[in-house]
Backbone as numpy.savetxt, mean C-alpha at the origin, in Angstrom:
# Nx Ny Nz CAx CAy CAz Cx Cy Cz
0.89 25.36 -10.06 1.66 24.71 -9.01 3.01 23.83 -9.53
3.44 23.40 -8.85 4.80 22.43 -9.37 4.39 20.85 -9.44
4.23 20.05 -9.93 4.35 18.77 -10.20 5.38 17.83 -10.97
5.26 16.56 -10.48 5.73 15.90 -11.30 4.84 15.47 -12.37
5.77 15.30 -13.06 5.17 14.84 -14.66 6.11 13.58 -15.66
5.27 12.71 -15.99 5.80 11.63 -16.90 4.49 11.69 -17.84
5.70 11.97 -18.92 4.93 12.04 -19.87 4.79 10.55 -21.10
5.66 9.60 -20.41 5.55 8.56 -21.43 6.16 7.41 -20.19
6.32 5.64 -20.42 6.94 5.20 -19.57 8.22 5.19 -19.59
8.96 5.45 -18.34 10.10 6.15 -18.07 10.78 4.92 -16.46
11.74 6.04 -16.50 12.41 5.41 -15.37 12.36 6.66 -14.46
13.27 6.14 -12.94 12.86 7.69 -12.49 13.63 8.36 -12.74
14.41 8.53 -13.32 15.50 9.12 -13.86 14.80 10.80 -14.59
13.40 9.85 -15.88 13.08 10.85 -16.40 11.81 11.59 -16.00
11.86 11.98 -15.13 10.48 12.22 -14.43 10.75 13.59 -14.27
10.24 14.75 -14.71 10.00 16.15 -14.71 9.23 16.82 -14.07
10.29 17.67 -12.98 8.89 18.80 -12.21 8.65 19.76 -13.35
7.26 20.09 -13.59 6.97 21.31 -13.79 5.63 22.01 -13.62
5.54 23.22 -14.00 4.52 24.09 -13.55 3.35 23.70 -14.16
1.96 23.56 -13.37 0.94 23.31 -14.13 -0.26 23.85 -13.29
-1.26 24.05 -14.19 -2.28 23.92 -13.68 -2.96 23.60 -12.31
-3.53 24.54 -11.50 -4.11 23.55 -10.01 -5.27 23.30 -10.34
-5.67 21.83 -10.06 -6.67 21.59 -10.16 -7.63 21.90 -9.09
-9.58 21.73 -9.67 -10.37 22.77 -9.49 -11.56 21.32 -8.60
-11.89 21.37 -8.06 -12.14 20.33 -7.61 -13.67 20.23 -7.62
-14.34 19.08 -8.35 -15.66 18.52 -8.83 -16.87 18.70 -7.64
-17.45 18.34 -7.54 -18.71 18.74 -6.93 -18.57 17.81 -5.69
-18.34 16.61 -5.75 -18.54 15.88 -4.86 -16.56 15.83 -4.07
-15.85 16.28 -4.68 -13.94 16.25 -4.10 -13.72 17.74 -2.95
-12.78 17.65 -3.23 -12.01 18.26 -1.83 -10.78 18.94 -2.69
-10.63 19.69 -2.83 -9.01 20.20 -3.14 -7.93 20.94 -1.68
-6.98 19.92 -2.10 -6.19 19.55 -0.70 -4.60 20.31 -1.37
-3.92 21.01 -0.31 -2.69 21.28 -0.29 -1.84 20.53 0.47
-1.16 19.92 -0.51 -0.57 18.80 0.14 0.82 19.01 0.92
0.88 18.13 1.74 1.91 19.00 3.13 3.02 17.39 3.10
2.37 16.39 3.16 3.22 15.22 2.70 1.93 13.93 1.80
3.62 13.13 1.26 2.62 12.15 0.00 3.53 10.61 0.66
3.24 9.04 0.26 4.48 8.72 0.16 4.50 8.01 -0.68
5.43 7.14 -1.04 5.60 6.02 -1.98 4.85 4.97 -1.61
4.48 4.14 -3.19 4.17 2.66 -2.78 4.13 2.05 -4.23
4.02 0.71 -4.35 4.36 0.08 -5.54 4.27 0.55 -6.53
2.66 1.15 -6.37 1.92 1.52 -7.45 2.59 2.83 -8.45
3.55 3.60 -7.56 4.04 4.85 -8.48 4.79 3.82 -9.32
5.65 3.08 -9.52 7.00 2.36 -9.73 6.38 1.49 -10.96
4.78 0.65 -10.64 3.73 -0.01 -11.61 3.86 1.18 -12.84
3.14 2.23 -12.39 2.35 3.15 -13.03 3.38 4.04 -13.82
5.09 4.03 -12.92 6.14 4.69 -13.89 6.60 3.79 -14.71
6.67 2.82 -15.52 7.19 1.92 -16.17 6.18 1.03 -16.79
4.87 1.37 -16.52 3.72 0.79 -17.36 3.99 -0.51 -16.98
3.98 -1.36 -15.49 4.83 -2.83 -15.85 3.79 -3.20 -14.17
2.95 -4.43 -14.47 2.87 -5.14 -15.90 2.28 -4.94 -17.16
3.08 -4.85 -18.17 2.83 -4.39 -19.45 1.00 -5.00 -20.06
0.52 -6.08 -19.48 -0.62 -6.24 -19.53 -1.70 -5.28 -19.03
-1.19 -4.30 -18.38 -1.48 -3.74 -17.33 -2.16 -2.00 -18.52
-1.02 -1.68 -19.02 -1.50 -0.94 -20.15 -2.61 -0.62 -21.12
-3.23 -1.88 -20.70 -4.73 -1.36 -21.94 -5.11 -0.67 -20.49
-5.36 -1.04 -19.46 -6.06 0.41 -18.64 -5.38 1.38 -18.37
-3.89 1.22 -18.03 -3.25 2.59 -17.53 -2.58 3.60 -18.97
-3.34 3.16 -20.06 -2.23 3.51 -20.80 -1.45 2.94 -22.14
-1.75 3.02 -23.79 -1.10 1.79 -24.68 0.10 2.45 -24.58
0.66 3.73 -24.78 2.15 4.34 -25.15 2.38 5.20 -24.45
1.36 5.55 -23.75 2.09 6.64 -22.19 0.51 6.40 -21.23
1.04 7.03 -20.07 0.46 6.91 -18.79 -0.83 8.25 -19.55
-1.91 7.51 -18.89 -3.16 8.46 -19.10 -3.58 9.61 -17.66
-2.80 8.78 -16.86 -2.91 9.81 -15.72 -0.77 9.80 -15.66
-0.65 11.13 -15.55 0.63 12.33 -16.01 1.43 12.57 -14.39
0.60 12.48 -13.26 1.22 12.63 -12.14 0.85 12.03 -11.24
2.31 10.68 -10.41 2.74 9.78 -9.99 2.41 10.45 -9.10
1.57 9.20 -7.76 1.26 10.02 -6.32 0.28 9.38 -5.53
-0.50 8.75 -4.99 -1.72 8.56 -4.21 -2.00 9.02 -2.81
-1.11 8.75 -1.86 -0.99 9.02 -0.02 -1.12 10.32 -0.34
-1.73 11.30 0.82 -1.50 12.44 0.62 -2.12 13.06 2.35
-1.08 13.65 2.76 -2.10 14.88 3.70 -1.90 15.94 4.06
-2.57 17.27 4.19 -2.84 18.32 3.98 -3.87 19.48 4.46
-3.71 20.11 3.59 -4.57 20.96 4.57 -5.82 21.43 3.53
-7.50 21.20 3.50 -8.74 21.42 2.15 -7.86 23.09 2.26
-8.45 23.20 1.00 -8.37 24.83 0.50 -9.58 24.81 -0.14
-10.27 24.11 -0.70 -11.95 24.46 -1.12 -12.55 22.78 -1.36
-14.06 22.97 -1.07 -14.84 22.01 -1.19 -16.32 22.52 -1.85
-16.34 20.76 -2.82 -17.15 20.99 -4.19 -18.88 21.26 -3.42
-19.47 21.76 -4.77 -21.03 21.69 -3.61 -21.66 20.51 -2.78
-21.09 19.48 -3.51 -21.62 18.39 -2.64 -21.14 17.99 -1.16
-19.96 18.31 -1.36 -18.95 17.47 0.26 -19.99 18.60 1.29
-20.11 17.58 2.65 -20.31 17.99 4.02 -19.57 17.19 4.82
-19.39 17.88 6.07 -18.15 17.75 7.54 -16.43 17.87 6.36
-16.58 18.53 5.48 -15.03 19.10 5.97 -14.43 20.47 5.03
-13.87 21.66 5.62 -14.01 22.54 5.46 -13.03 22.90 5.12
-12.75 24.17 4.64 -11.17 25.27 4.09 -10.49 25.15 5.76
-9.07 24.48 5.51 -8.38 24.31 6.72 -8.34 23.46 7.62
-9.63 22.53 7.54 -9.26 21.07 7.96 -7.76 20.20 7.39
-7.45 19.88 8.37 -6.52 18.84 8.01 -6.58 17.61 7.74
-6.43 16.78 6.94 -6.87 15.95 6.01 -5.81 14.98 5.71
-6.42 13.44 5.36 -5.32 12.45 4.62 -5.98 11.58 3.86
-5.78 10.63 2.72 -6.58 10.29 2.26 -6.09 9.76 1.41
-6.52 9.40 -0.35 -5.60 8.44 -0.99 -6.21 9.43 -2.77
-5.23 9.59 -3.72 -6.60 10.23 -4.89 -5.22 10.24 -5.82
-5.31 10.58 -7.35 -4.53 10.16 -8.13 -3.86 11.60 -8.13
-2.62 11.98 -8.24 -2.05 13.20 -8.37 -1.36 13.30 -7.76
-0.34 13.10 -6.25 -0.74 13.68 -4.76 0.75 14.17 -4.65
1.48 13.41 -6.27 3.24 14.15 -6.46 3.35 16.01 -6.61
2.88 16.96 -5.68 2.39 17.95 -6.18 2.11 18.70 -5.41
1.88 19.71 -5.26 1.68 20.75 -4.74 0.12 20.88 -4.02
-0.78 20.38 -5.20 -2.36 20.47 -4.77 -2.99 19.18 -5.62
-3.95 18.69 -4.86 -4.87 18.04 -5.57 -5.71 17.82 -5.50
-6.63 17.34 -5.65 -8.71 17.17 -5.72 -8.33 15.84 -5.49
-9.56 15.45 -4.01 -10.26 14.16 -3.49 -11.37 13.50 -3.38
-11.60 12.65 -3.97 -13.43 12.58 -3.34 -13.14 12.83 -1.95
-14.45 13.11 -1.41 -14.79 13.28 -0.01 -14.23 11.79 0.69
-15.16 10.69 -0.03 -15.36 9.50 0.33 -14.36 9.26 0.29
-13.10 9.00 -0.35 -11.67 8.58 0.21 -10.78 10.09 1.05
-11.96 10.44 2.39 -10.63 11.71 2.80 -10.98 11.60 4.33
-10.11 11.40 5.09 -10.84 11.83 6.92 -10.12 12.52 7.31
-10.77 13.28 8.40 -10.28 14.02 9.17 -8.23 14.04 9.84
-6.84 14.38 9.97 -6.31 13.70 10.17 -6.08 13.89 11.81
-5.85 12.71 12.29 -5.85 12.91 13.61 -4.73 13.82 14.24
-5.32 14.60 15.44 -4.39 15.76 16.15 -2.75 14.93 16.61
-2.81 14.04 16.95 -1.58 13.42 17.55 -0.79 12.71 16.25
-1.00 13.17 15.13 -0.24 12.01 14.20 0.31 13.72 12.98
1.68 13.26 13.14 2.39 14.55 12.14 1.97 14.18 10.32
1.78 15.38 9.62 1.37 15.51 8.41 1.85 13.97 7.47
3.81 13.17 7.60 4.39 12.81 7.19 3.74 11.22 7.67
3.30 11.04 9.01 2.58 10.14 9.28 0.98 9.15 9.06
0.68 10.29 8.89 -0.74 10.49 8.37 -0.51 9.62 7.24
0.10 10.26 6.24 0.48 10.42 4.90 1.09 9.10 4.35
1.47 8.30 5.56 1.61 6.97 5.27 0.92 5.83 5.32
-0.39 6.29 5.53 -1.31 5.06 5.90 -2.43 5.06 5.05
-2.83 5.87 4.19 -3.88 5.59 3.18 -3.66 4.24 2.81
-2.97 4.06 1.31 -3.19 2.73 0.79 -2.47 1.57 1.28
-1.58 1.77 1.90 -1.09 0.44 2.80 -1.72 0.04 4.00
-1.92 1.07 4.84 -3.22 0.68 5.94 -4.30 0.05 5.64
-4.83 0.45 4.09 -6.69 0.35 3.93 -6.30 -1.39 3.55
-5.27 -1.88 2.45 -5.24 -2.23 1.90 -4.53 -4.28 2.92
-4.24 -3.41 3.75 -3.71 -3.94 4.92 -4.81 -4.76 5.92
-6.04 -3.10 6.55 -7.39 -4.09 6.86 -7.99 -4.46 6.28
-7.75 -4.41 4.69 -8.98 -4.60 4.05 -8.96 -6.19 4.34
-7.77 -6.36 3.36 -7.36 -8.04 3.99 -7.67 -8.84 4.72
-7.24 -8.51 5.75 -7.64 -8.81 7.42 -8.42 -9.08 7.60
-9.67 -8.19 7.79 -10.84 -8.20 8.19 -11.16 -8.61 7.43
-11.89 -7.92 6.35 -12.66 -8.02 5.52 -12.90 -9.28 4.20
-12.06 -9.25 4.03 -10.99 -10.58 2.96 -11.04 -11.80 3.91
-10.22 -11.84 4.81 -9.24 -12.79 4.96 -10.48 -13.30 6.04
-11.81 -12.24 6.90 -12.47 -12.20 7.58 -11.52 -13.25 9.09
-10.48 -12.99 9.34 -9.77 -13.15 10.60 -10.29 -12.84 12.20
-10.02 -13.72 12.40 -10.84 -14.22 14.18 -9.45 -14.42 15.17
-9.96 -13.94 16.56 -8.94 -14.24 17.22 -8.66 -15.78 17.58
-7.33 -16.16 18.08 -6.91 -17.53 17.61 -6.29 -17.89 16.59
-7.15 -17.20 15.57 -5.92 -17.82 14.00 -4.21 -17.77 14.16
-3.93 -18.49 13.66 -2.35 -18.73 13.10 -2.88 -17.63 11.69
-1.72 -16.97 11.38 -1.60 -15.93 9.79 -0.08 -15.74 9.82
-0.03 -15.83 8.79 1.50 -16.04 7.73 1.50 -14.68 6.88
2.63 -13.59 7.14 2.92 -12.47 6.00 4.26 -12.76 5.21
3.69 -12.80 3.99 5.04 -12.74 3.38 4.99 -11.30 2.70
6.85 -10.35 3.40 6.85 -9.35 2.93 6.37 -8.37 3.93
6.30 -9.41 5.15 6.28 -8.46 6.60 6.63 -6.88 7.19
7.68 -6.76 6.31 8.50 -4.97 6.31 8.10 -4.72 5.28
6.73 -4.72 4.75 7.11 -3.70 3.75 5.46 -2.62 4.09
5.00 -1.80 2.83 4.75 -0.95 3.86 3.43 -1.44 4.48
2.40 -2.45 3.21 1.25 -3.11 3.30 1.50 -3.83 5.29
2.70 -4.97 4.77 3.05 -5.16 5.67 3.23 -5.12 7.11
4.23 -4.12 7.24 3.75 -3.53 8.76 2.66 -3.03 9.19
1.61 -2.54 8.65 0.40 -2.50 9.12 -0.66 -3.83 9.37
0.25 -4.73 8.44 -0.46 -6.20 8.63 -0.30 -7.03 10.01
0.93 -6.71 9.59 1.29 -7.41 11.35 0.66 -6.75 12.84
0.88 -5.37 13.27 0.35 -4.79 13.73 -1.06 -5.01 13.99
-1.95 -4.92 12.72 -3.33 -4.85 12.55 -3.70 -6.77 13.37
-2.66 -7.36 12.83 -3.25 -9.09 12.78 -3.12 -8.94 14.90
-2.18 -8.39 15.05 -2.11 -9.07 16.84 -3.45 -7.92 17.66
-3.56 -6.86 16.51 -4.75 -6.20 17.23 -6.28 -6.91 17.23
-5.90 -7.89 15.84 -7.06 -8.83 16.38 -7.21 -10.05 17.07
-5.63 -10.38 17.45 -5.77 -11.60 18.13 -4.95 -12.82 17.74
-4.34 -12.56 16.48 -3.70 -13.66 15.70 -2.24 -13.98 16.45
-1.60 -15.41 16.36 -0.16 -15.90 16.42 -0.17 -15.73 15.01
1.29 -14.70 14.90 1.71 -13.94 13.47 3.06 -14.44 13.02
3.33 -15.11 12.28 4.47 -15.76 11.62 4.97 -14.05 10.47
6.02 -13.65 10.56 6.67 -12.87 9.75 7.39 -13.19 8.95
7.91 -13.37 7.47 8.52 -13.41 6.86 9.64 -12.23 5.87
10.23 -11.63 6.40 11.37 -11.07 5.55 12.96 -11.54 5.40
13.41 -10.03 5.31 15.10 -10.47 5.28 15.46 -10.09 6.49
17.24 -10.03 6.45 17.40 -10.07 7.32 17.53 -8.90 8.14
17.89 -7.80 8.00 18.17 -6.37 8.33 17.16 -6.14 9.17
15.54 -6.56 8.70 14.45 -6.39 9.06 13.50 -7.22 10.51
14.49 -8.49 10.95 13.89 -8.79 11.68 13.56 -8.10 13.03
14.71 -7.43 13.37 14.01 -7.07 14.80 13.19 -6.17 14.60
13.10 -5.46 13.34 12.23 -4.59 13.62 10.32 -5.28 13.50
10.30 -5.73 12.48 9.43 -7.05 12.96 8.73 -7.40 14.32
10.05 -7.98 14.74 10.13 -8.06 16.42 9.01 -7.13 16.95
10.02 -6.21 16.20 9.30 -4.97 17.66 7.92 -4.36 17.51
7.33 -4.84 16.31 5.79 -4.51 15.94 4.76 -5.56 16.62
5.86 -6.60 16.98 4.41 -7.87 17.55 4.13 -8.84 17.20
5.38 -9.20 16.08 5.47 -10.37 15.06 5.82 -11.70 16.50
4.96 -12.63 16.41 5.41 -13.72 16.98 6.66 -14.97 16.80
6.52 -14.97 15.12 7.38 -15.63 15.02 8.00 -14.93 13.76
9.32 -14.82 13.33 9.99 -14.45 12.51 11.05 -15.69 11.25
10.23 -15.52 10.17 11.16 -16.07 8.98 12.41 -15.45 8.27
13.25 -15.58 8.19 14.27 -14.98 7.58 14.25 -15.44 6.42
13.79 -14.83 5.32 13.79 -15.82 3.94 15.22 -16.39 3.19
16.72 -15.43 4.07 17.58 -15.68 3.66 17.98 -17.02 3.65
17.26 -17.19 5.48 18.13 -18.70 6.16 16.97 -19.81 5.71
15.25 -19.30 4.98 15.22 -20.36 5.83 13.72 -20.05 4.50
13.19 -21.29 4.10 12.16 -21.43 3.41 11.38 -21.45 4.01
9.46 -20.64 4.08 8.84 -21.02 4.75 7.61 -21.75 4.30
7.73 -22.47 2.70 7.07 -23.30 2.90 7.37 -25.02 2.82
8.88 -25.02 3.47 9.55 -26.26 3.63 9.51 -27.14 5.51
9.34 -25.58 5.46 9.07 -25.53 7.46 8.43 -26.60 8.17
7.10 -27.32 7.44 6.21 -27.90 7.68 5.52 -27.43 8.44
5.17 -26.38 8.91 4.19 -25.31 9.62 2.81 -25.47 8.38
1.60 -24.68 9.42 0.61 -24.89 8.27 -0.01 -23.12 9.16
-0.70 -22.74 8.10 -1.67 -21.40 9.00 -3.21 -21.21 8.44
-3.90 -20.52 8.88 -4.96 -20.48 8.89 -5.31 -19.45 7.95
-4.08 -18.63 7.64 -4.51 -17.55 6.87 -2.77 -17.22 6.09
-2.33 -16.69 4.76 -1.72 -16.84 4.28 -1.53 -14.78 3.84
-1.08 -14.26 3.76 -1.49 -13.20 3.41 -0.26 -12.56 2.71
-0.33 -13.16 0.97 0.97 -12.48 0.53 0.97 -10.94 0.10
1.99 -10.50 0.00 2.95 -9.40 -0.46 3.27 -9.15 -1.67
4.32 -9.97 -1.97 5.39 -10.22 -3.08 5.32 -11.43 -3.58
4.23 -11.92 -4.00 4.34 -12.60 -5.34 5.49 -13.83 -5.87
6.26 -14.17 -4.94 7.47 -14.85 -4.72 7.47 -16.27 -5.11
6.52 -17.21 -4.78 6.42 -18.19 -4.82 5.36 -19.08 -5.92
5.04 -19.92 -5.95 3.50 -20.35 -6.59 2.35 -20.83 -5.90
1.16 -20.43 -6.77 0.42 -20.86 -5.51 0.95 -22.53 -4.99
0.76 -23.30 -5.89 0.67 -25.04 -5.27 1.57 -24.47 -3.43
2.67 -23.28 -3.47 3.40 -23.53 -2.61 2.77 -22.59 -1.31
2.63 -21.45 -2.03 1.63 -20.94 -1.01 0.32 -21.96 -0.38
-0.32 -22.25 -1.01 -1.27 -23.46 -0.60 -1.10 -24.57 0.08
0.48 -25.08 -0.06 1.13 -26.13 0.88 1.13 -25.19 2.38
1.17 -24.49 2.54 1.35 -24.18 4.69 0.38 -23.95 4.70
-0.74 -24.27 4.55 -1.98 -23.81 4.77 -2.67 -24.85 5.31
-4.01 -24.74 6.00 -4.55 -25.48 6.62 -5.84 -25.77 5.83
-6.62 -27.08 5.98 -7.51 -27.81 5.18 -7.94 -26.49 4.99
-8.78 -26.00 5.23 -10.03 -25.19 5.26 -9.20 -23.15 5.34
-7.88 -23.82 5.33 -7.51 -22.13 5.50 -7.50 -20.77 4.05
-7.43 -20.01 4.29 -7.27 -18.90 3.32 -6.21 -18.28 2.57
-5.86 -18.11 1.60 -4.40 -17.42 0.85 -5.50 -15.96 0.55
-4.60 -14.74 0.72 -5.08 -14.04 0.32 -3.45 -12.98 -0.79
-4.19 -12.64 -1.99 -3.07 -12.52 -2.74 -3.20 -11.12 -3.19
-1.67 -10.21 -2.81 -1.74 -9.02 -2.93 -0.48 -8.50 -4.22
-0.83 -7.88 -4.55 0.91 -7.12 -6.21 1.26 -6.27 -4.57
2.88 -6.27 -5.97 4.04 -5.59 -4.38 5.29 -6.30 -5.21
6.12 -6.07 -4.76 7.65 -6.92 -4.91 8.43 -5.33 -5.53
9.24 -5.83 -6.24 10.21 -4.87 -6.57 10.53 -5.28 -8.19
10.59 -3.74 -8.79 11.45 -3.93 -9.69 12.46 -4.31 -10.55
12.12 -5.50 -11.69 13.69 -6.17 -12.27 13.18 -5.88 -13.66
12.89 -5.05 -14.24 13.16 -5.09 -15.90 11.90 -5.06 -16.37
10.65 -5.74 -16.02 10.07 -5.14 -16.65 9.10 -6.53 -17.34
7.79 -7.29 -16.63 6.97 -8.22 -17.33 6.31 -8.06 -17.98
5.33 -9.37 -18.64 3.75 -8.70 -18.92 2.73 -8.84 -18.01
3.10 -10.33 -17.00 1.48 -10.62 -16.44 1.94 -9.69 -15.03
3.45 -9.79 -14.60 3.40 -9.62 -12.88 2.94 -10.46 -12.07
3.00 -10.15 -11.13 1.97 -10.62 -9.82 0.37 -11.01 -10.15
0.30 -10.27 -11.47 -1.17 -10.75 -12.10 -1.52 -12.05 -12.48
-0.15 -12.78 -12.84 0.12 -14.41 -13.29 -0.46 -15.34 -12.10
-0.27 -14.88 -10.52 -1.39 -15.25 -9.27 -2.35 -15.22 -9.35
-2.66 -13.92 -9.73 -4.19 -13.74 -9.58 -4.92 -14.80 -10.82
-4.66 -14.50 -11.62 -5.16 -15.19 -12.93 -5.27 -17.08 -12.71
-4.28 -17.33 -12.11 -4.34 -18.88 -11.15 -5.03 -18.75 -10.60
-5.05 -17.79 -9.02 -6.34 -18.47 -8.09 -7.68 -18.12 -8.72
-7.97 -17.39 -9.83 -9.37 -17.03 -10.16 -9.79 -19.13 -11.28
-8.55 -19.28 -11.74 -8.82 -20.43 -12.29 -9.08 -21.77 -11.63
-8.12 -21.99 -10.66 -8.34 -22.86 -9.17 -9.32 -22.44 -8.09
-9.87 -21.78 -7.75 -10.00 -21.53 -6.69 -11.12 -21.69 -6.29
-12.08 -22.12 -7.50 -13.69 -22.54 -6.94 -12.96 -24.63 -6.69
-12.18 -25.04 -7.60 -11.94 -26.23 -7.55 -11.05 -26.90 -6.14
-10.75 -25.91 -5.18 -9.76 -26.24 -4.14 -11.07 -26.08 -2.54
-10.28 -26.76 -1.77 -10.82 -26.28 -0.20 -10.04 -25.10 0.41
-8.91 -24.94 0.17 -9.05 -23.75 0.06 -9.44 -22.14 -0.15
-9.73 -21.21 0.73 -10.26 -20.26 0.22 -9.24 -19.50 -0.04
-9.24 -18.84 -1.78 -8.19 -18.27 -2.89 -8.90 -17.02 -2.80
-7.94 -15.93 -2.79 -7.98 -14.75 -2.49 -8.01 -13.61 -2.97
-8.23 -12.36 -3.87 -6.95 -11.32 -4.18 -7.43 -10.39 -3.30
-6.39 -8.87 -3.04 -7.14 -7.56 -3.00 -6.15 -6.61 -4.09
-7.09 -5.63 -3.78 -6.35 -4.55 -4.08 -6.80 -2.96 -3.73
-6.20 -1.98 -3.18 -6.66 -1.15 -2.02 -7.81 -0.11 -3.09
-8.41 -0.86 -1.30 -9.72 0.73 -1.77 -10.02 1.13 -0.37
-9.64 2.50 -0.66 -9.55 3.66 0.62 -10.72 4.01 0.39
-11.31 4.35 2.43 -12.37 4.99 1.83 -12.35 5.63 4.06
-13.41 6.80 3.28 -13.38 7.54 5.10 -13.06 6.10 6.24
-14.45 5.53 5.96 -14.00 4.27 7.31 -13.10 4.01 7.76
-12.19 3.23 6.63 -10.78 2.58 6.69 -9.86 3.48 7.44
-10.07 4.75 6.92 -9.46 6.09 7.02 -9.22 5.94 8.65
-10.43 6.30 8.60 -10.88 6.37 10.53 -10.13 5.40 11.39
-10.73 4.33 10.98 -10.28 3.59 11.64 -8.87 2.99 11.74
-8.13 3.19 10.88 -6.88 2.76 11.46 -6.62 4.72 11.82
-6.33 5.99 11.49 -6.37 7.02 12.64 -6.37 7.09 13.92
-7.55 6.59 14.29 -8.02 5.80 15.96 -6.99 5.23 16.03
-6.65 4.07 15.48 -5.48 2.73 15.59 -4.47 3.55 16.26
-3.85 4.38 15.17 -2.48 5.39 15.03 -2.47 6.36 16.33
-3.43 7.03 15.94 -3.51 7.89 17.78 -3.06 7.25 18.50
-3.91 5.99 19.30 -4.11 5.54 20.68 -2.67 4.46 20.76
-1.84 4.52 19.67 -0.63 3.64 19.48 -0.80 2.19 19.50
-1.93 2.38 19.09 -1.93 0.41 18.58 -1.39 -0.26 17.43
-1.33 1.30 16.81 -0.76 0.89 15.14 0.65 1.91 14.79
1.00 1.80 14.58 2.40 2.91 14.00 2.76 2.97 13.10
2.41 4.21 11.97 2.99 3.96 10.87 4.71 4.44 10.95
5.09 3.57 10.07 6.66 3.01 10.38 6.71 3.56 9.25
7.95 4.71 9.14 8.31 5.49 8.06 9.66 5.16 8.24
10.11 4.04 6.67 11.68 4.47 6.99 12.83 5.89 6.22
12.14 5.95 4.95 13.05 7.06 5.10 12.17 8.80 4.42
12.20 9.65 4.63 11.44 10.64 4.61 12.63 11.81 3.36
11.58 11.77 2.17 12.14 12.72 1.08 11.68 13.54 0.71
12.81 14.71 0.49 11.82 16.42 0.30 11.20 15.94 -1.21
10.57 17.27 -1.74 10.38 16.94 -2.75 10.86 16.71 -4.16
11.28 18.02 -3.86 12.96 17.57 -4.96 13.45 16.02 -5.42
13.30 15.49 -4.74 13.95 14.44 -4.34 13.29 12.82 -4.91
11.83 13.33 -5.01 11.03 12.20 -5.34 11.09 11.19 -6.38
11.80 11.61 -7.37 12.59 10.27 -8.17 13.71 9.24 -7.90
14.12 9.74 -6.77 15.09 9.14 -6.17 14.11 8.26 -4.55
12.65 8.41 -4.38 12.31 7.68 -3.71 11.63 6.89 -3.76
11.18 7.16 -5.02 10.53 5.57 -5.89 11.48 5.20 -6.33
12.90 5.01 -6.83 14.20 4.59 -7.28 14.44 3.97 -6.04
14.37 4.44 -4.62 14.61 3.74 -3.15 13.65 2.18 -3.56
12.01 2.52 -3.51 11.30 1.69 -3.20 11.37 0.81 -3.57
11.52 1.39 -5.23 11.75 -0.20 -6.85 12.85 -1.13 -6.29
14.12 -0.63 -5.87 14.81 -1.39 -5.97 15.85 -2.07 -5.05
15.31 -1.30 -4.09 15.89 -1.55 -2.63 15.99 -2.31 -1.78
14.19 -2.86 -1.76 13.89 -3.71 -0.96 13.33 -2.87 0.21
12.56 -1.13 0.21 12.39 -0.36 1.75 12.27 -0.83 2.60
12.14 -0.79 3.80 11.12 -1.35 4.51 9.85 -0.02 5.12
9.11 -0.65 5.18 7.85 0.21 5.35 7.87 1.47 4.61
7.44 2.61 4.89 6.73 3.91 4.32 8.00 4.32 3.85
8.03 5.16 2.73 8.71 6.21 2.26 8.33 7.77 1.68
8.37 8.22 2.91 7.43 9.57 2.39 8.32 10.82 1.75
7.57 11.44 1.70 7.25 12.47 0.79 6.83 14.20 1.62
7.69 15.12 2.20 7.46 16.22 2.43 7.87 16.98 1.36
6.66 18.20 1.02 6.04 19.03 -0.47 6.12 20.34 0.51
């Protein structure tokens, strides 16, 4: 099969297309013929080995995992001996390592049936970004109807899902984005929009029950300054590549762990966890039209390096999708 291979930490231009062996599913996995995939910040973090501290787990000199990509939508080709409820021919979507390839193996626990009303491209835009937003709001922040929330980075992949989910849960939503995305986030339901090129939300005097940060461009004290006395700050990674860092967004996470127990605010961090339950909830919301997977651009398989480059340096809005 064809796949995009990375032998060392590199730029998008150095990724290579190669023929590799088709993977074989383990007992708890399904083999999927990938029809569409999407690009996440994780892809360029892994490609560059950034932040450098993460190379302890990613691989010190080169990435342990050679094929990038995590989100996918496609058709089941084979199932492992322990898999129940999924069969060859089923249309599915989910998350696994190595989806910038013609085939990928995924744990059945991170796969769900693709809603028939969604295209493969729409379904592939959901897993990592949608599950991060759902987990952050519903399970980590434990949001309640009537609360106020500020979403920093509202026009990105996670942000566009977070705005819509927050409205679905009955929150008053303030979305922070750049000028060109103001109309888009309003169309997703944001009650208030802050154009960060014109206004600094940390100096507005407004306070929020929840702040969801998807950028990491403010200090911990600045984020806490816009919370209500018992408010919750939820931190997630992201951003754009600017030449490499040692800590990157992890510096905020370290600070949060250090001071979290000594302040009145809840300060918590999230990382994407994709499960069948999350995917099913998001799939149902998407098929009903309550949550729309917003796609900025779609690239063919041969242009995966350009798709990654666009996400990492151009402040892509919403999701960038690959057709395989």
